[in-house]
Amino acid sequence: MRTKNQKIRDFVLSAISVIVLIALWCAVSTSKPDFFPTPMATIERLVKLFEKPIMKVSIWGHIFASLKRVLFAIGASIIIGVGLGLIMGWNKKVRAAIYPIIMTLRPIPPIAWIPLIILLFGVGEFPKVLLVFIGSVFPILLNTISAVSMVDDMYLKVGKVYKANTWQTLHHIVFPASMPTILAGIKIAISSGWMVVVAAEMLASKSGLGFLITRGRDSYDVALIMVAMILIGIVGAALSIVFSFIERRLCGWMSS
Amino acid sequence: MASKDIKVQVNHLTKKFGDLLVLDDISFNINKGEFVCIVGPTGCGKTTFLNLLTRLIEPTSGEILIDGKPADPHVHNISFVFQEPSAFPWLTAQQNIEYGLKIKKKSSEEIKSQVDKIIGLLGLEKFRNAYPHEMSVSMEQRVVIGRAFALNPDLLLMDEPYGQMDIKMRYYLEDEVIRLWKATGSTVLFITHNLEEAVYLAERVLILSNKPAKIKAEKKVDLPRPRSVSDDKFVEIRKDITDMIKWW
Ligand SMILES: Nc1ncnc2c1ncn2[C@@H]1O[C@H](COP(=O)(O)OP(=O)(O)OP(=O)(O)O)[C@@H](O)[C@H]1O
Ligand SMILES: [Mg+2]
């Protein structure tokens, strides 16, 4: 546990580094403000963005569009990754059958899927969500498999002695015992899903933070690119903070 | 003794792990409601024997009958307190105690009254909602014992449950297990390699030999309760058993 003094010290330290970063940004940008907007110009662009929607979508709308895609995809990743992971971790035969396919699919980066997915599904919402899903399902699936296969034998023995059937064993023992590792997988999935959604939106989209970047490029609005990038960073960090809270709520039983 | 009073009947039980003979032709009976302690040297096959009783593993030959039928956790109400701490870390004390009852799909009123009774007997009211990581080892073991007794088991198996505890805690928990045994009328099979503990708890002590384990001797302990470890008779019985195991 951090003491109050340590908290203040840490806050001061991080404030200093942010100030240094902005100072560097000022120094670099003032020499060529047309190519590289100053912090002030970037903030002005942000304020303008709040007043004037792009493609009839407000800035909140763009953030929300990206978030929505990620949340749908993560939802699907959790359902499929945890479900399949429980089965594969539990049943060695199923694992033997499917594991090679998964190990081969996993290294293919989501970007490499884009042409195929556009050919098959066009450029609507579904293909974007699908891309994010591809970018986020593997950490959840692999973490679930390894968590399930590493559940302490002691707990399984307790289940056997009390005659828990397979479903009860999975539900009451294997699943909760695997929870910390599964949540760690979901955390990785959220951050990689957030990166993929931006990439997907940069290719073909009329909304989302990734779209703002391409719009900035096409209209030579470098400040807009900067604004979008910073927002991507902030929202991504916020997502991981929110998820850490959820994680702590769900795994309060873990020793700290 | 009429055969209907026999709870557990072990006939010519033998267990090999590959070429390693661990249990060698063991036979004995346990009566209904009896408290039996099994003592034996480290590594002689005590845990293996309990694993056979609960069918976690299968015997090489011989049989174990409970109420005259082959031992089967799907038929018989068996509880187990393992040698290592085995409370589920993701459940609170109360939820851990409820666990077996939930698996058996008891009604929620029944679960509540049973769990309240056990928590009362164990004096765990203050720790109802504590998680195992917030408890000491002995507290966690008490929760596990509560989980085992909550089921009103026909047969309760305890595998050196107090192995890692200090003397003071041990005395306290030994009295507690006696109290639970009396209150629930369960048949208890308690494994230990502490002779004093065996004499303090048991109505009958079975003494196993070194591996491969056989039953070397049996000793009735007909002392009144509460027992005192410094009582002359107590000391005498403990000495008798100590003599029987000189060959350890
Ligand atoms: N699954 C197994 N496979 C092979 N050998 C085993 C297995 N389980 C136990 N053994 C062996 O059987 C013997 C008896 O083990 P067991 O755990 O039953 O002893 P124990 O009396 O409970 O010992 P302790 O006092 O240490 O608890 C040991 O030599 C052990 O190595
Ligand atoms: Mg043992």
Coordinates of C-alpha atoms in Angstrom, one line a residue, chain B residues 5 21 25 27 30 37 44-45 48 77 91 101 110 119 125 151 159 162 175 181 196 204 213 219 227 242:
Chain B
D5 CA -23.9 -51.8 13.0
L21 CA 3.2 -52.4 -3.1
D25 CA -4.0 -57.2 2.3
S27 CA -8.9 -56.0 6.5
I30 CA -15.6 -49.6 11.4
C37 CA -7.9 -43.1 14.3
C44 CA 3.2 -45.8 4.6
G45 CA 0.0 -45.4 2.6
T48 CA -3.6 -43.9 -0.4
N77 CA -22.4 -39.6 1.8
L91 CA -15.4 -18.4 -1.7
L101 CA -24.8 -28.8 0.3
E110 CA -32.0 -26.6 4.7
I119 CA -20.9 -21.8 11.9
E125 CA -19.7 -15.9 13.1
L151 CA -23.1 -32.5 4.9
D159 CA -6.2 -36.9 6.7
Y162 CA -3.9 -30.7 12.1
D175 CA -12.0 -30.6 21.1
W181 CA -18.8 -35.6 15.9
E196 CA -1.2 -38.4 21.6
R204 CA -10.2 -47.2 18.7
A213 CA 1.2 -51.1 5.1
K219 CA -6.1 -50.6 20.5
R227 CA -9.8 -36.7 28.3
T242 CA 4.3 -46.4 21.5

